[in-house]
Amino acid sequence: MSGLLTFGETMGLVTADGIGALDRVRGFRLGIGGAESNVALGVARLGLPATWIGRVGRDATGDLIERRLRADGVEAVVIRDPSFTGLMVKHRRTGALLHVDYHRAGSAGSRLMPADIPVGAVRAAAIVHVTGITPALSDSARAAVFQAVETARAAGVPVSVDVNFRAKLWSPYDAGPVLRDLVSRADLVFAGPGEAALIVDGPPLQGLAALGPTEVIVKDGARGCTALIDGERHTVPARDVVVVDPVGAGDAFAAGYLADRLSGAAPAARLATAIAAGAFAVTVPGDCESLPTREDLIAATTDVTR
């Protein structure tokens, strides 16, 4: 392989139809979701090679994950585990309040270990992408992340880190030092302003860059993004869209940026693609259902509507 390599936990995603208390909902949809697999799917849909490695259970949800990833062109290295495939349940209590609950403690995905990530695959990748979610899952998953990152660094393979802090997985106190250590080993980092504040004091771009990454991208939702890439500052506004489901927008953004980086695009073009991909993602429900193709992005010359 010569494209993106990523790994982590992908889960079944149960989404309640409609708005209101979960016990009042009468319809549900089943999909898949996971930060790393979302990025792999986004990169693949944009025409670049992407590999995802992860553990799933010997169950129907694990089957669904494997089929969905491969159907969209992701090279899925699926390790079947005796434990169950994790699950997310997503519902809107009100039009403005979205809940995501996890059922993943002891799941197959949390049992990821260093031996699951082949050294040869890491060395052959063009970019290794990891998130701050996987180190929160278990000691073995955290070891897998850091071992892969160190293998990539030794081989001269760029390392991309999306901070992706999840408060339901660990506390800011526990997460801060681990995430700081991870970012200090990266060439490229994505973070929201609040996530950056867990790691550094002061302005996020300069603080994160001081840790070592030469490409720092701060995602700020409806305010767009700012970036410091090879010493040059960039500011890109967000697209004006109707937000239906914000979950997965950051993954779509990262996928757009990384796909253009893999194809050799200039920093400004990478950021423009990232913003457009993130805008697509928020316009329909689901973690990965609306990740765009190149044709989608070409068609959306001024804005993104559905």
mmCIF file with all atom_site columns, C-alpha atoms in Angstrom, residues 44-245:
data_model
loop_
_atom_site.group_PDB
_atom_site.id
_atom_site.type_symbol
_atom_site.label_atom_id
_atom_site.label_alt_id
_atom_site.label_comp_id
_atom_site.label_asym_id
_atom_site.label_entity_id
_atom_site.label_seq_id
_atom_site.pdbx_PDB_ins_code
_atom_site.Cartn_x
_atom_site.Cartn_y
_atom_site.Cartn_z
_atom_site.occupancy
_atom_site.B_iso_or_equiv
_atom_site.pdbx_formal_charge
_atom_site.auth_seq_id
_atom_site.auth_comp_id
_atom_site.auth_asym_id
_atom_site.auth_atom_id
_atom_site.pdbx_PDB_model_num
ATOM 1   C CA . ALA A 1 44  ? -11.410 6.165   -0.392 1.00 0.00 ? 44  ALA A CA 1
ATOM 2   C CA . ARG A 1 45  ? -14.471 8.006   -1.711 1.00 0.00 ? 45  ARG A CA 1
ATOM 3   C CA . LEU A 1 46  ? -12.186 10.816  -2.812 1.00 0.00 ? 46  LEU A CA 1
ATOM 4   C CA . GLY A 1 47  ? -10.232 8.330   -4.916 1.00 0.00 ? 47  GLY A CA 1
ATOM 5   C CA . LEU A 1 48  ? -7.160  7.635   -2.761 1.00 0.00 ? 48  LEU A CA 1
ATOM 6   C CA . PRO A 1 49  ? -6.093  4.290   -1.269 1.00 0.00 ? 49  PRO A CA 1
ATOM 7   C CA . ALA A 1 50  ? -7.013  3.764   2.374  1.00 0.00 ? 50  ALA A CA 1
ATOM 8   C CA . THR A 1 51  ? -6.531  0.847   4.753  1.00 0.00 ? 51  THR A CA 1
ATOM 9   C CA . TRP A 1 52  ? -8.317  0.359   8.067  1.00 0.00 ? 52  TRP A CA 1
ATOM 10  C CA . ILE A 1 53  ? -7.311  -2.246  10.660 1.00 0.00 ? 53  ILE A CA 1
ATOM 11  C CA . GLY A 1 54  ? -9.498  -3.208  13.582 1.00 0.00 ? 54  GLY A CA 1
ATOM 12  C CA . ARG A 1 55  ? -11.133 -5.871  15.708 1.00 0.00 ? 55  ARG A CA 1
ATOM 13  C CA . VAL A 1 56  ? -14.832 -6.681  15.487 1.00 0.00 ? 56  VAL A CA 1
ATOM 14  C CA . GLY A 1 57  ? -16.925 -9.410  17.038 1.00 0.00 ? 57  GLY A CA 1
ATOM 15  C CA . ARG A 1 58  ? -18.046 -12.638 15.438 1.00 0.00 ? 58  ARG A CA 1
ATOM 16  C CA . ASP A 1 59  ? -21.517 -11.188 15.084 1.00 0.00 ? 59  ASP A CA 1
ATOM 17  C CA . ALA A 1 60  ? -23.864 -9.592  12.575 1.00 0.00 ? 60  ALA A CA 1
ATOM 18  C CA . THR A 1 61  ? -22.665 -6.071  13.425 1.00 0.00 ? 61  THR A CA 1
ATOM 19  C CA . GLY A 1 62  ? -19.095 -7.095  12.710 1.00 0.00 ? 62  GLY A CA 1
ATOM 20  C CA . ASP A 1 63  ? -20.254 -8.527  9.387  1.00 0.00 ? 63  ASP A CA 1
ATOM 21  C CA . LEU A 1 64  ? -21.983 -5.242  8.565  1.00 0.00 ? 64  LEU A CA 1
ATOM 22  C CA . ILE A 1 65  ? -18.851 -3.218  9.309  1.00 0.00 ? 65  ILE A CA 1
ATOM 23  C CA . GLU A 1 66  ? -16.673 -5.413  7.122  1.00 0.00 ? 66  GLU A CA 1
ATOM 24  C CA . ARG A 1 67  ? -19.126 -5.299  4.202  1.00 0.00 ? 67  ARG A CA 1
ATOM 25  C CA . ARG A 1 68  ? -19.677 -1.534  4.380  1.00 0.00 ? 68  ARG A CA 1
ATOM 26  C CA . LEU A 1 69  ? -15.991 -0.679  4.461  1.00 0.00 ? 69  LEU A CA 1
ATOM 27  C CA . ARG A 1 70  ? -15.071 -2.969  1.596  1.00 0.00 ? 70  ARG A CA 1
ATOM 28  C CA . ALA A 1 71  ? -18.050 -1.872  -0.494 1.00 0.00 ? 71  ALA A CA 1
ATOM 29  C CA . ASP A 1 72  ? -16.719 1.688   -0.439 1.00 0.00 ? 72  ASP A CA 1
ATOM 30  C CA . GLY A 1 73  ? -13.219 0.691   -1.459 1.00 0.00 ? 73  GLY A CA 1
ATOM 31  C CA . VAL A 1 74  ? -11.469 0.602   1.907  1.00 0.00 ? 74  VAL A CA 1
ATOM 32  C CA . GLU A 1 75  ? -8.858  -2.131  2.314  1.00 0.00 ? 75  GLU A CA 1
ATOM 33  C CA . ALA A 1 76  ? -10.343 -3.489  5.540  1.00 0.00 ? 76  ALA A CA 1
ATOM 34  C CA . VAL A 1 77  ? -8.082  -5.733  7.622  1.00 0.00 ? 77  VAL A CA 1
ATOM 35  C CA . VAL A 1 78  ? -10.707 -7.191  9.944  1.00 0.00 ? 78  VAL A CA 1
ATOM 36  C CA . ILE A 1 79  ? -9.638  -9.220  12.967 1.00 0.00 ? 79  ILE A CA 1
ATOM 37  C CA . ARG A 1 80  ? -12.471 -11.309 14.413 1.00 0.00 ? 80  ARG A CA 1
ATOM 38  C CA . ASP A 1 81  ? -12.488 -11.306 18.211 1.00 0.00 ? 81  ASP A CA 1
ATOM 39  C CA . PRO A 1 82  ? -14.416 -13.473 20.701 1.00 0.00 ? 82  PRO A CA 1
ATOM 40  C CA . SER A 1 83  ? -15.854 -10.335 22.324 1.00 0.00 ? 83  SER A CA 1
ATOM 41  C CA . PHE A 1 84  ? -18.797 -8.323  20.974 1.00 0.00 ? 84  PHE A CA 1
ATOM 42  C CA . THR A 1 85  ? -18.762 -5.486  18.451 1.00 0.00 ? 85  THR A CA 1
ATOM 43  C CA . GLY A 1 86  ? -19.266 -2.145  20.199 1.00 0.00 ? 86  GLY A CA 1
ATOM 44  C CA . LEU A 1 87  ? -22.397 -0.070  19.737 1.00 0.00 ? 87  LEU A CA 1
ATOM 45  C CA . MET A 1 88  ? -23.303 3.618   19.646 1.00 0.00 ? 88  MET A CA 1
ATOM 46  C CA . VAL A 1 89  ? -26.850 4.858   20.251 1.00 0.00 ? 89  VAL A CA 1
ATOM 47  C CA . LYS A 1 90  ? -27.626 8.341   18.975 1.00 0.00 ? 90  LYS A CA 1
ATOM 48  C CA . HIS A 1 91  ? -30.801 10.358  19.543 1.00 0.00 ? 91  HIS A CA 1
ATOM 49  C CA . ARG A 1 92  ? -31.991 13.948  19.681 1.00 0.00 ? 92  ARG A CA 1
ATOM 50  C CA . ARG A 1 93  ? -33.649 14.896  22.973 1.00 0.00 ? 93  ARG A CA 1
ATOM 51  C CA . THR A 1 94  ? -34.459 18.279  21.427 1.00 0.00 ? 94  THR A CA 1
ATOM 52  C CA . GLY A 1 95  ? -33.766 19.847  18.047 1.00 0.00 ? 95  GLY A CA 1
ATOM 53  C CA . ALA A 1 96  ? -30.549 21.331  19.413 1.00 0.00 ? 96  ALA A CA 1
ATOM 54  C CA . LEU A 1 97  ? -29.408 18.617  21.847 1.00 0.00 ? 97  LEU A CA 1
ATOM 55  C CA . LEU A 1 98  ? -27.806 15.470  20.437 1.00 0.00 ? 98  LEU A CA 1
ATOM 56  C CA . HIS A 1 99  ? -26.935 12.513  22.694 1.00 0.00 ? 99  HIS A CA 1
ATOM 57  C CA . VAL A 1 100 ? -24.433 9.788   21.807 1.00 0.00 ? 100 VAL A CA 1
ATOM 58  C CA . ASP A 1 101 ? -24.156 6.852   24.203 1.00 0.00 ? 101 ASP A CA 1
ATOM 59  C CA . TYR A 1 102 ? -21.436 4.204   23.934 1.00 0.00 ? 102 TYR A CA 1
ATOM 60  C CA . HIS A 1 103 ? -21.682 0.500   24.733 1.00 0.00 ? 103 HIS A CA 1
ATOM 61  C CA . ARG A 1 104 ? -18.073 -0.488  24.212 1.00 0.00 ? 104 ARG A CA 1
ATOM 62  C CA . ALA A 1 105 ? -16.364 -1.423  27.508 1.00 0.00 ? 105 ALA A CA 1
ATOM 63  C CA . GLY A 1 106 ? -14.675 -4.775  26.894 1.00 0.00 ? 106 GLY A CA 1
ATOM 64  C CA . SER A 1 107 ? -15.655 -4.735  23.218 1.00 0.00 ? 107 SER A CA 1
ATOM 65  C CA . ALA A 1 108 ? -13.718 -6.414  20.429 1.00 0.00 ? 108 ALA A CA 1
ATOM 66  C CA . GLY A 1 109 ? -12.407 -3.045  19.263 1.00 0.00 ? 109 GLY A CA 1
ATOM 67  C CA . SER A 1 110 ? -11.065 -2.176  22.700 1.00 0.00 ? 110 SER A CA 1
ATOM 68  C CA . ARG A 1 111 ? -8.929  -5.343  22.607 1.00 0.00 ? 111 ARG A CA 1
ATOM 69  C CA . LEU A 1 112 ? -6.747  -3.994  19.790 1.00 0.00 ? 112 LEU A CA 1
ATOM 70  C CA . MET A 1 113 ? -3.071  -4.736  20.484 1.00 0.00 ? 113 MET A CA 1
ATOM 71  C CA . PRO A 1 114 ? 0.323   -3.829  18.989 1.00 0.00 ? 114 PRO A CA 1
ATOM 72  C CA . ALA A 1 115 ? 0.651   -7.158  17.141 1.00 0.00 ? 115 ALA A CA 1
ATOM 73  C CA . ASP A 1 116 ? -2.528  -6.314  15.175 1.00 0.00 ? 116 ASP A CA 1
ATOM 74  C CA . ILE A 1 117 ? -0.752  -3.508  13.288 1.00 0.00 ? 117 ILE A CA 1
ATOM 75  C CA . PRO A 1 118 ? 1.773   -5.049  10.854 1.00 0.00 ? 118 PRO A CA 1
ATOM 76  C CA . VAL A 1 119 ? 5.121   -3.284  10.856 1.00 0.00 ? 119 VAL A CA 1
ATOM 77  C CA . GLY A 1 120 ? 5.389   -3.732  7.092  1.00 0.00 ? 120 GLY A CA 1
ATOM 78  C CA . ALA A 1 121 ? 2.041   -1.996  6.509  1.00 0.00 ? 121 ALA A CA 1
ATOM 79  C CA . VAL A 1 122 ? 3.100   0.981   8.617  1.00 0.00 ? 122 VAL A CA 1
ATOM 80  C CA . ARG A 1 123 ? 6.410   1.311   6.788  1.00 0.00 ? 123 ARG A CA 1
ATOM 81  C CA . ALA A 1 124 ? 4.687   1.080   3.377  1.00 0.00 ? 124 ALA A CA 1
ATOM 82  C CA . ALA A 1 125 ? 2.049   3.732   4.127  1.00 0.00 ? 125 ALA A CA 1
ATOM 83  C CA . ALA A 1 126 ? 2.158   7.262   2.765  1.00 0.00 ? 126 ALA A CA 1
ATOM 84  C CA . ILE A 1 127 ? 0.463   8.585   5.921  1.00 0.00 ? 127 ILE A CA 1
ATOM 85  C CA . VAL A 1 128 ? -0.380  6.895   9.220  1.00 0.00 ? 128 VAL A CA 1
ATOM 86  C CA . HIS A 1 129 ? -3.468  8.465   10.812 1.00 0.00 ? 129 HIS A CA 1
ATOM 87  C CA . VAL A 1 130 ? -4.409  7.921   14.455 1.00 0.00 ? 130 VAL A CA 1
ATOM 88  C CA . THR A 1 131 ? -6.822  9.564   16.878 1.00 0.00 ? 131 THR A CA 1
ATOM 89  C CA . GLY A 1 132 ? -7.016  10.329  20.566 1.00 0.00 ? 132 GLY A CA 1
ATOM 90  C CA . ILE A 1 133 ? -9.948  7.943   20.885 1.00 0.00 ? 133 ILE A CA 1
ATOM 91  C CA . THR A 1 134 ? -8.048  4.668   20.582 1.00 0.00 ? 134 THR A CA 1
ATOM 92  C CA . PRO A 1 135 ? -5.587  5.356   23.439 1.00 0.00 ? 135 PRO A CA 1
ATOM 93  C CA . ALA A 1 136 ? -8.604  5.838   25.725 1.00 0.00 ? 136 ALA A CA 1
ATOM 94  C CA . LEU A 1 137 ? -10.040 2.379   25.052 1.00 0.00 ? 137 LEU A CA 1
ATOM 95  C CA . SER A 1 138 ? -7.524  0.148   26.854 1.00 0.00 ? 138 SER A CA 1
ATOM 96  C CA . ASP A 1 139 ? -3.861  -0.228  27.730 1.00 0.00 ? 139 ASP A CA 1
ATOM 97  C CA . SER A 1 140 ? -3.303  -2.561  24.780 1.00 0.00 ? 140 SER A CA 1
ATOM 98  C CA . ALA A 1 141 ? -5.006  -0.186  22.351 1.00 0.00 ? 141 ALA A CA 1
ATOM 99  C CA . ARG A 1 142 ? -2.889  2.692   23.632 1.00 0.00 ? 142 ARG A CA 1
ATOM 100 C CA . ALA A 1 143 ? 0.247   0.611   23.183 1.00 0.00 ? 143 ALA A CA 1
ATOM 101 C CA . ALA A 1 144 ? -0.821  -0.183  19.605 1.00 0.00 ? 144 ALA A CA 1
ATOM 102 C CA . VAL A 1 145 ? -1.138  3.515   18.801 1.00 0.00 ? 145 VAL A CA 1
ATOM 103 C CA . PHE A 1 146 ? 2.231   4.522   20.196 1.00 0.00 ? 146 PHE A CA 1
ATOM 104 C CA . GLN A 1 147 ? 4.057   1.552   18.703 1.00 0.00 ? 147 GLN A CA 1
ATOM 105 C CA . ALA A 1 148 ? 2.635   2.278   15.236 1.00 0.00 ? 148 ALA A CA 1
ATOM 106 C CA . VAL A 1 149 ? 3.510   5.955   15.555 1.00 0.00 ? 149 VAL A CA 1
ATOM 107 C CA . GLU A 1 150 ? 7.090   5.169   16.540 1.00 0.00 ? 150 GLU A CA 1
ATOM 108 C CA . THR A 1 151 ? 7.410   2.656   13.698 1.00 0.00 ? 151 THR A CA 1
ATOM 109 C CA . ALA A 1 152 ? 6.172   5.275   11.248 1.00 0.00 ? 152 ALA A CA 1
ATOM 110 C CA . ARG A 1 153 ? 8.552   7.927   12.574 1.00 0.00 ? 153 ARG A CA 1
ATOM 111 C CA . ALA A 1 154 ? 11.516  5.563   12.294 1.00 0.00 ? 154 ALA A CA 1
ATOM 112 C CA . ALA A 1 155 ? 10.545  4.796   8.683  1.00 0.00 ? 155 ALA A CA 1
ATOM 113 C CA . GLY A 1 156 ? 10.060  8.454   7.731  1.00 0.00 ? 156 GLY A CA 1
ATOM 114 C CA . VAL A 1 157 ? 6.293   8.010   7.264  1.00 0.00 ? 157 VAL A CA 1
ATOM 115 C CA . PRO A 1 158 ? 4.280   11.141  8.167  1.00 0.00 ? 158 PRO A CA 1
ATOM 116 C CA . VAL A 1 159 ? 2.060   10.750  11.226 1.00 0.00 ? 159 VAL A CA 1
ATOM 117 C CA . SER A 1 160 ? -1.347  12.433  11.378 1.00 0.00 ? 160 SER A CA 1
ATOM 118 C CA . VAL A 1 161 ? -3.150  12.827  14.718 1.00 0.00 ? 161 VAL A CA 1
ATOM 119 C CA . ASP A 1 162 ? -6.742  13.940  15.251 1.00 0.00 ? 162 ASP A CA 1
ATOM 120 C CA . VAL A 1 163 ? -7.028  14.776  18.949 1.00 0.00 ? 163 VAL A CA 1
ATOM 121 C CA . ASN A 1 164 ? -10.703 13.703  19.104 1.00 0.00 ? 164 ASN A CA 1
ATOM 122 C CA . PHE A 1 165 ? -11.123 13.984  22.879 1.00 0.00 ? 165 PHE A CA 1
ATOM 123 C CA . ARG A 1 166 ? -14.125 11.982  24.139 1.00 0.00 ? 166 ARG A CA 1
ATOM 124 C CA . ALA A 1 167 ? -15.255 12.982  27.629 1.00 0.00 ? 167 ALA A CA 1
ATOM 125 C CA . LYS A 1 168 ? -17.289 9.782   28.025 1.00 0.00 ? 168 LYS A CA 1
ATOM 126 C CA . LEU A 1 169 ? -14.110 7.712   27.633 1.00 0.00 ? 169 LEU A CA 1
ATOM 127 C CA . TRP A 1 170 ? -11.697 9.541   29.943 1.00 0.00 ? 170 TRP A CA 1
ATOM 128 C CA . SER A 1 171 ? -11.268 12.705  31.950 1.00 0.00 ? 171 SER A CA 1
ATOM 129 C CA . PRO A 1 172 ? -9.346  15.792  30.801 1.00 0.00 ? 172 PRO A CA 1
ATOM 130 C CA . TYR A 1 173 ? -6.890  15.088  33.628 1.00 0.00 ? 173 TYR A CA 1
ATOM 131 C CA . ASP A 1 174 ? -6.124  11.605  32.321 1.00 0.00 ? 174 ASP A CA 1
ATOM 132 C CA . ALA A 1 175 ? -6.290  12.526  28.647 1.00 0.00 ? 175 ALA A CA 1
ATOM 133 C CA . GLY A 1 176 ? -4.154  15.668  28.634 1.00 0.00 ? 176 GLY A CA 1
ATOM 134 C CA . PRO A 1 177 ? -0.686  14.142  29.138 1.00 0.00 ? 177 PRO A CA 1
ATOM 135 C CA . VAL A 1 178 ? -1.343  11.235  26.763 1.00 0.00 ? 178 VAL A CA 1
ATOM 136 C CA . LEU A 1 179 ? -2.673  13.486  24.020 1.00 0.00 ? 179 LEU A CA 1
ATOM 137 C CA . ARG A 1 180 ? 0.219   15.905  24.457 1.00 0.00 ? 180 ARG A CA 1
ATOM 138 C CA . ASP A 1 181 ? 2.675   13.023  24.123 1.00 0.00 ? 181 ASP A CA 1
ATOM 139 C CA . LEU A 1 182 ? 0.885   11.795  21.010 1.00 0.00 ? 182 LEU A CA 1
ATOM 140 C CA . VAL A 1 183 ? 0.809   15.224  19.355 1.00 0.00 ? 183 VAL A CA 1
ATOM 141 C CA . SER A 1 184 ? 4.510   15.737  20.100 1.00 0.00 ? 184 SER A CA 1
ATOM 142 C CA . ARG A 1 185 ? 5.239   12.707  17.891 1.00 0.00 ? 185 ARG A CA 1
ATOM 143 C CA . ALA A 1 186 ? 3.062   13.889  14.984 1.00 0.00 ? 186 ALA A CA 1
ATOM 144 C CA . ASP A 1 187 ? 3.842   15.682  11.745 1.00 0.00 ? 187 ASP A CA 1
ATOM 145 C CA . LEU A 1 188 ? 0.252   16.815  11.308 1.00 0.00 ? 188 LEU A CA 1
ATOM 146 C CA . VAL A 1 189 ? -2.421  17.495  13.934 1.00 0.00 ? 189 VAL A CA 1
ATOM 147 C CA . PHE A 1 190 ? -6.144  18.257  13.833 1.00 0.00 ? 190 PHE A CA 1
ATOM 148 C CA . ALA A 1 191 ? -7.811  19.704  16.931 1.00 0.00 ? 191 ALA A CA 1
ATOM 149 C CA . GLY A 1 192 ? -10.740 21.801  18.023 1.00 0.00 ? 192 GLY A CA 1
ATOM 150 C CA . PRO A 1 193 ? -10.057 24.858  20.206 1.00 0.00 ? 193 PRO A CA 1
ATOM 151 C CA . GLY A 1 194 ? -11.230 23.043  23.339 1.00 0.00 ? 194 GLY A CA 1
ATOM 152 C CA . GLU A 1 195 ? -9.140  19.992  22.509 1.00 0.00 ? 195 GLU A CA 1
ATOM 153 C CA . ALA A 1 196 ? -6.063  22.145  21.995 1.00 0.00 ? 196 ALA A CA 1
ATOM 154 C CA . ALA A 1 197 ? -6.642  23.690  25.427 1.00 0.00 ? 197 ALA A CA 1
ATOM 155 C CA . LEU A 1 198 ? -6.282  20.222  26.983 1.00 0.00 ? 198 LEU A CA 1
ATOM 156 C CA . ILE A 1 199 ? -2.767  20.021  25.596 1.00 0.00 ? 199 ILE A CA 1
ATOM 157 C CA . VAL A 1 200 ? -1.279  23.537  25.456 1.00 0.00 ? 200 VAL A CA 1
ATOM 158 C CA . ASP A 1 201 ? -1.764  26.958  26.994 1.00 0.00 ? 201 ASP A CA 1
ATOM 159 C CA . GLY A 1 202 ? -2.301  30.082  24.922 1.00 0.00 ? 202 GLY A CA 1
ATOM 160 C CA . PRO A 1 203 ? -3.036  30.333  21.182 1.00 0.00 ? 203 PRO A CA 1
ATOM 161 C CA . PRO A 1 204 ? -3.705  26.828  19.836 1.00 0.00 ? 204 PRO A CA 1
ATOM 162 C CA . LEU A 1 205 ? -1.886  27.122  16.504 1.00 0.00 ? 205 LEU A CA 1
ATOM 163 C CA . GLN A 1 206 ? 1.377   28.299  17.985 1.00 0.00 ? 206 GLN A CA 1
ATOM 164 C CA . GLY A 1 207 ? 1.116   26.064  21.045 1.00 0.00 ? 207 GLY A CA 1
ATOM 165 C CA . LEU A 1 208 ? 0.521   22.879  19.078 1.00 0.00 ? 208 LEU A CA 1
ATOM 166 C CA . ALA A 1 209 ? 3.189   23.780  16.510 1.00 0.00 ? 209 ALA A CA 1
ATOM 167 C CA . ALA A 1 210 ? 5.686   24.282  19.334 1.00 0.00 ? 210 ALA A CA 1
ATOM 168 C CA . LEU A 1 211 ? 5.276   20.600  20.203 1.00 0.00 ? 211 LEU A CA 1
ATOM 169 C CA . GLY A 1 212 ? 6.669   19.608  16.815 1.00 0.00 ? 212 GLY A CA 1
ATOM 170 C CA . PRO A 1 213 ? 3.964   19.220  14.115 1.00 0.00 ? 213 PRO A CA 1
ATOM 171 C CA . THR A 1 214 ? 4.652   21.232  10.968 1.00 0.00 ? 214 THR A CA 1
ATOM 172 C CA . GLU A 1 215 ? 0.979   21.129  9.948  1.00 0.00 ? 215 GLU A CA 1
ATOM 173 C CA . VAL A 1 216 ? -1.498  22.281  12.595 1.00 0.00 ? 216 VAL A CA 1
ATOM 174 C CA . ILE A 1 217 ? -5.172  22.572  11.685 1.00 0.00 ? 217 ILE A CA 1
ATOM 175 C CA . VAL A 1 218 ? -7.686  23.927  14.192 1.00 0.00 ? 218 VAL A CA 1
ATOM 176 C CA . LYS A 1 219 ? -11.266 22.963  13.297 1.00 0.00 ? 219 LYS A CA 1
ATOM 177 C CA . ASP A 1 220 ? -13.823 25.384  14.683 1.00 0.00 ? 220 ASP A CA 1
ATOM 178 C CA . GLY A 1 221 ? -17.203 24.251  13.375 1.00 0.00 ? 221 GLY A CA 1
ATOM 179 C CA . ALA A 1 222 ? -19.326 27.033  11.907 1.00 0.00 ? 222 ALA A CA 1
ATOM 180 C CA . ARG A 1 223 ? -16.354 29.397  12.192 1.00 0.00 ? 223 ARG A CA 1
ATOM 181 C CA . GLY A 1 224 ? -14.335 27.371  9.695  1.00 0.00 ? 224 GLY A CA 1
ATOM 182 C CA . CYS A 1 225 ? -10.703 26.579  10.376 1.00 0.00 ? 225 CYS A CA 1
ATOM 183 C CA . THR A 1 226 ? -7.299  28.121  10.885 1.00 0.00 ? 226 THR A CA 1
ATOM 184 C CA . ALA A 1 227 ? -4.046  26.404  10.062 1.00 0.00 ? 227 ALA A CA 1
ATOM 185 C CA . LEU A 1 228 ? -0.316  26.814  10.374 1.00 0.00 ? 228 LEU A CA 1
ATOM 186 C CA . ILE A 1 229 ? 1.313   24.787  7.612  1.00 0.00 ? 229 ILE A CA 1
ATOM 187 C CA . ASP A 1 230 ? 5.073   24.918  7.156  1.00 0.00 ? 230 ASP A CA 1
ATOM 188 C CA . GLY A 1 231 ? 5.092   28.293  8.895  1.00 0.00 ? 231 GLY A CA 1
ATOM 189 C CA . GLU A 1 232 ? 2.325   29.857  6.789  1.00 0.00 ? 232 GLU A CA 1
ATOM 190 C CA . ARG A 1 233 ? -0.996  30.795  8.378  1.00 0.00 ? 233 ARG A CA 1
ATOM 191 C CA . HIS A 1 234 ? -4.293  30.040  6.628  1.00 0.00 ? 234 HIS A CA 1
ATOM 192 C CA . THR A 1 235 ? -7.877  30.957  7.517  1.00 0.00 ? 235 THR A CA 1
ATOM 193 C CA . VAL A 1 236 ? -10.818 29.355  5.691  1.00 0.00 ? 236 VAL A CA 1
ATOM 194 C CA . PRO A 1 237 ? -14.478 30.156  6.481  1.00 0.00 ? 237 PRO A CA 1
ATOM 195 C CA . ALA A 1 238 ? -17.075 27.435  6.853  1.00 0.00 ? 238 ALA A CA 1
ATOM 196 C CA . ARG A 1 239 ? -19.702 26.715  4.201  1.00 0.00 ? 239 ARG A CA 1
ATOM 197 C CA . ASP A 1 240 ? -23.205 28.034  4.893  1.00 0.00 ? 240 ASP A CA 1
ATOM 198 C CA . VAL A 1 241 ? -25.287 24.858  5.227  1.00 0.00 ? 241 VAL A CA 1
ATOM 199 C CA . VAL A 1 242 ? -28.256 23.548  7.197  1.00 0.00 ? 242 VAL A CA 1
ATOM 200 C CA . VAL A 1 243 ? -26.840 21.275  9.893  1.00 0.00 ? 243 VAL A CA 1
ATOM 201 C CA . VAL A 1 244 ? -28.812 18.039  10.233 1.00 0.00 ? 244 VAL A CA 1
ATOM 202 C CA . ASP A 1 245 ? -26.272 15.913  12.124 1.00 0.00 ? 245 ASP A CA 1
#
